[in-house]
Tab-separated table of C-alpha atoms in Angstrom:
chain	number	residue	atom	x	y	z
A	248	MET	CA	132.346	54.446	83.496
A	249	LYS	CA	135.910	54.957	82.315
A	250	THR	CA	136.876	53.981	78.771
A	251	PRO	CA	140.324	53.637	77.124
A	252	TYR	CA	139.103	55.626	74.103
A	253	LYS	CA	138.923	59.406	73.870
A	254	ASN	CA	135.667	61.135	73.361
A	255	ILE	CA	134.876	60.816	69.650
A	256	ALA	CA	133.219	64.223	69.474
A	257	ARG	CA	136.307	65.895	70.925
A	258	VAL	CA	138.594	64.101	68.455
A	259	LEU	CA	136.451	65.172	65.523
A	260	LYS	CA	136.391	68.740	66.803
A	261	ASN	CA	140.168	68.818	67.088
A	262	ASN	CA	140.563	67.344	63.610
A	263	ARG	CA	138.214	69.938	62.164
A	264	PHE	CA	140.187	72.721	63.830
A	265	VAL	CA	143.440	71.397	62.377
A	266	VAL	CA	141.944	71.083	58.894
A	267	ILE	CA	140.516	74.595	59.002
A	268	THR	CA	143.823	76.024	60.263
A	269	VAL	CA	145.861	74.272	57.575
A	270	THR	CA	143.394	75.384	54.891
A	271	VAL	CA	143.528	79.029	56.008
A	272	MET	CA	147.326	78.973	56.137
A	273	ALA	CA	147.559	77.397	52.678
A	274	PHE	CA	145.148	79.956	51.237
A	275	THR	CA	147.090	82.814	52.854
A	276	THR	CA	150.418	81.467	51.558
A	277	THR	CA	148.987	81.047	48.061
A	278	ALA	CA	147.616	84.579	48.096
A	279	ILE	CA	150.952	86.044	49.204
A	280	CYS	CA	152.885	84.043	46.594
A	281	SER	CA	150.433	85.095	43.889
A	282	TRP	CA	150.833	88.740	44.844
A	283	PHE	CA	154.628	88.517	44.751
A	284	THR	CA	154.524	86.689	41.414
A	285	TYR	CA	152.206	89.293	39.918
A	286	SER	CA	154.406	92.115	41.234
A	287	ILE	CA	157.544	90.550	39.760
A	288	TYR	CA	155.727	89.930	36.473
A	289	GLN	CA	154.638	93.555	36.239
A	290	LYS	CA	158.166	94.782	36.865
A	291	ALA	CA	159.583	92.338	34.336
A	292	LEU	CA	156.930	93.299	31.811
A	293	ASN	CA	158.079	96.900	31.930
A	294	SER	CA	161.756	96.039	31.551
A	295	ALA	CA	161.827	92.826	29.501
A	296	PHE	CA	161.193	94.492	26.155
A	297	VAL	CA	162.663	97.328	24.163
A	298	VAL	CA	161.304	99.235	21.195
A	299	SER	CA	163.360	99.179	18.022
A	300	THR	CA	163.847	102.186	15.761
A	301	LYS	CA	161.037	100.787	13.597
A	302	GLY	CA	158.655	100.578	16.546
A	303	ASP	CA	158.892	96.808	16.946
A	304	ILE	CA	158.782	95.260	20.419
A	305	ILE	CA	161.885	93.113	21.000
A	306	PRO	CA	162.558	90.923	24.053
A	307	LEU	CA	165.422	92.321	26.101
A	308	THR	CA	167.112	88.925	26.331
A	309	LEU	CA	167.162	88.716	22.554
A	310	VAL	CA	168.593	92.232	22.324
A	311	SER	CA	171.342	91.269	24.763
A	312	GLN	CA	172.129	88.121	22.777
A	313	LEU	CA	172.264	90.055	19.515
A	314	GLU	CA	174.520	92.703	21.049
A	315	ASN	CA	176.898	90.027	22.303
A	316	LEU	CA	176.803	88.270	18.933
A	317	LYS	CA	177.582	91.514	17.121
A	318	ILE	CA	180.558	92.166	19.389
A	319	GLU	CA	181.866	88.653	18.796
A	320	ALA	CA	181.265	88.911	15.044
A	321	LYS	CA	183.194	92.179	14.792
A	322	THR	CA	186.022	90.787	16.906
A	323	HIS	CA	186.132	87.670	14.723
A	324	LEU	CA	186.358	89.795	11.565
A	325	LYS	CA	188.974	92.082	13.116
A	326	ASN	CA	191.128	89.131	14.123
A	327	PHE	CA	190.803	87.541	10.703
A	328	HIS	CA	191.799	90.662	8.783
A	329	HIS	CA	194.749	91.279	11.087
A	330	TYR	CA	195.903	87.702	10.584
A	331	PHE	CA	195.287	87.572	6.834
A	332	TYR	CA	196.666	90.993	5.900
A	333	GLY	CA	199.126	91.813	8.684
A	334	LEU	CA	202.190	90.017	7.342
A	335	SER	CA	205.947	90.092	7.588
A	336	PRO	CA	208.636	87.701	6.329
A	337	THR	CA	209.158	86.292	9.822
A	338	ASP	CA	205.583	85.455	10.825
A	339	TYR	CA	203.402	85.306	7.703
A	340	LYS	CA	203.008	81.512	7.787
A	341	GLN	CA	201.702	81.527	11.361
A	342	GLN	CA	199.483	84.513	10.602
A	343	LEU	CA	197.936	82.797	7.600
A	344	GLU	CA	197.428	79.570	9.535
A	345	ASN	CA	195.538	81.510	12.204
A	346	ALA	CA	193.420	83.214	9.533
A	347	LEU	CA	192.498	79.980	7.767
A	348	TRP	CA	190.973	78.647	10.986
A	349	LEU	CA	188.444	81.491	10.863
A	350	GLY	CA	187.053	80.892	7.370
A	351	ASP	CA	185.891	78.187	4.987
A	352	SER	CA	187.099	77.207	1.536
A	353	SER	CA	186.316	80.665	0.152
A	354	VAL	CA	189.086	82.088	2.347
A	355	ASP	CA	191.379	79.252	1.353
A	356	ASN	CA	190.683	79.997	-2.331
A	357	VAL	CA	191.744	83.637	-1.885
A	358	TYR	CA	194.873	82.465	-0.071
A	359	ARG	CA	195.745	80.011	-2.842
A	360	GLN	CA	195.193	82.658	-5.514
A	361	LYS	CA	197.512	85.072	-3.708
A	362	LYS	CA	200.098	82.328	-3.382
A	363	ALA	CA	199.826	81.521	-7.098
A	364	ASP	CA	200.224	85.226	-7.913
A	365	GLY	CA	203.496	85.303	-5.969
A	366	VAL	CA	202.294	87.651	-3.203
A	367	TYR	CA	204.094	85.765	-0.454
A	368	ASN	CA	207.222	85.202	-2.530
A	369	ARG	CA	207.518	88.972	-3.051
A	370	LEU	CA	206.996	89.441	0.676
A	371	LEU	CA	210.095	87.324	1.286
A	372	GLN	CA	212.104	88.524	-1.684
A	373	TYR	CA	211.789	92.236	-0.899
A	374	ALA	CA	211.469	91.899	2.909
A	375	LEU	CA	208.133	93.692	2.855
A	376	VAL	CA	206.163	94.409	6.008
A	377	GLN	CA	202.408	94.660	5.639
A	378	LYS	CA	200.799	96.264	8.691
A	379	VAL	CA	197.054	96.564	9.315
A	380	VAL	CA	196.215	100.079	10.493
A	381	SER	CA	192.458	99.774	11.018
A	382	VAL	CA	189.556	97.368	10.509
A	383	GLN	CA	186.007	98.736	10.314
A	384	SER	CA	183.274	96.107	10.123
A	385	ASP	CA	179.589	96.362	9.299
A	386	VAL	CA	177.724	93.125	10.061
A	387	ASP	CA	174.004	92.305	10.197
A	388	VAL	CA	173.291	89.714	12.908
A	389	SER	CA	169.495	89.746	12.592
A	390	GLN	CA	169.428	86.502	10.624
A	391	GLU	CA	171.956	83.772	9.883
A	392	PRO	CA	174.013	83.697	7.707
A	393	TYR	CA	175.202	87.131	8.802
A	394	PRO	CA	176.362	89.320	5.885
A	395	PHE	CA	179.306	91.618	6.484
A	396	LYS	CA	181.338	94.324	4.799
A	397	VAL	CA	184.793	95.275	6.070
A	398	ARG	CA	187.017	98.239	5.295
A	399	THR	CA	190.643	97.439	6.055
A	400	VAL	CA	193.424	99.981	5.843
A	401	PHE	CA	196.938	98.595	5.747
A	402	GLU	CA	200.439	99.845	5.058
A	403	ILE	CA	203.190	98.199	3.040
A	404	ASN	CA	206.629	99.219	4.183
A	405	ARG	CA	209.323	99.024	1.520
A	406	GLY	CA	212.227	100.323	3.529
A	407	SER	CA	212.139	104.101	3.205
A	408	ILE	CA	208.815	104.035	1.353
A	409	THR	CA	205.437	103.301	2.974
A	410	ASP	CA	202.315	102.962	0.844
A	411	THR	CA	198.812	102.872	2.314
A	412	TYR	CA	195.931	100.882	0.833
A	413	GLU	CA	192.225	100.561	1.422
A	414	LEU	CA	190.697	97.108	0.960
A	415	ILE	CA	186.970	96.360	0.918
A	416	THR	CA	185.943	92.758	1.625
A	417	THR	CA	182.537	91.131	1.912
A	418	GLY	CA	181.136	87.780	2.893
A	419	GLN	CA	178.936	86.006	5.400
A	420	LEU	CA	179.343	84.567	8.882
A	421	ILE	CA	177.847	81.332	10.127
A	422	THR	CA	177.987	79.783	13.577
A	423	THR	CA	180.189	76.778	14.237
A	424	ALA	CA	181.679	74.984	17.229
A	425	ARG	CA	184.010	77.091	19.349
A	426	ASN	CA	187.620	75.994	19.243
A	427	PHE	CA	189.977	77.464	21.799
A	428	PRO	CA	192.293	79.092	20.909
A	429	LYS	CA	191.913	78.616	17.139
A	430	ASN	CA	188.328	79.859	16.784
A	431	PRO	CA	187.149	81.161	20.163
A	432	HIS	CA	184.067	82.994	18.862
A	433	GLY	CA	182.530	80.000	17.122
A	434	LEU	CA	182.013	81.815	13.807
A	435	LEU	CA	183.120	80.952	10.287
A	436	ILE	CA	183.646	83.295	7.336
A	437	THR	CA	181.983	82.102	4.128
A	438	HIS	CA	181.614	83.550	0.610
A	439	PHE	CA	184.686	85.692	1.267
A	440	PHE	CA	185.529	88.123	-1.502
A	441	GLU	CA	187.951	91.000	-2.009
A	442	ASN	CA	185.811	93.650	-3.657
A	443	SER	CA	188.247	96.497	-4.183
A	444	LEU	CA	191.772	97.611	-3.405
A	445	LYS	CA	193.010	101.148	-3.871
A	446	LYS	CA	196.087	103.090	-2.941
A	447	MET	CA	195.362	105.981	-0.628
A	448	PRO	CA	196.980	109.405	-0.568
A	449	HIS	CA	198.548	110.267	2.758
A	450	GLU	CA	195.818	112.679	3.853
A	451	ASP	CA	193.037	110.075	3.441
A	452	ARG	CA	194.523	107.614	5.904
């Protein structure tokens, strides 16, 4: 006798086949994905860390970040010292304005003291040109605030006479919001201090 319904046993058999097939495929896919994940993990494990000079294990991403931070910190300090100490009668105001964007009140205090001492008046009066020759920075970026020490060599041109000076400055760097183009590195000089200034003989330049 014909019936409008399919054979129940056949339907169940087909359903079981589909379930088994899907289960096997899912298991196979999971196994393959797990193997790839483990392989990638092993490769990353061998390349994601570096050993410091003290034998400490340091994540590679952190090393990369610190290297980038150190580059930015040194560039920030170089720019500041060029702005603050590279002066001429025609551009010193703009130079100082640029420098003051890179530091806090400690930089402003040094600027005000120099102004009170007549440094900038003498610059204008005698048409002096103060040129930065080199800036060598040593900065520790392992923990904020980042202490630094900078050796700046600059020349003061008095017409036919050029004197060379070595200036040692110290301070700290802290992170702040980036401001383009005023403070592109997002760092701020704090506790700025001029430690020593000495005139250099020609051969020590």
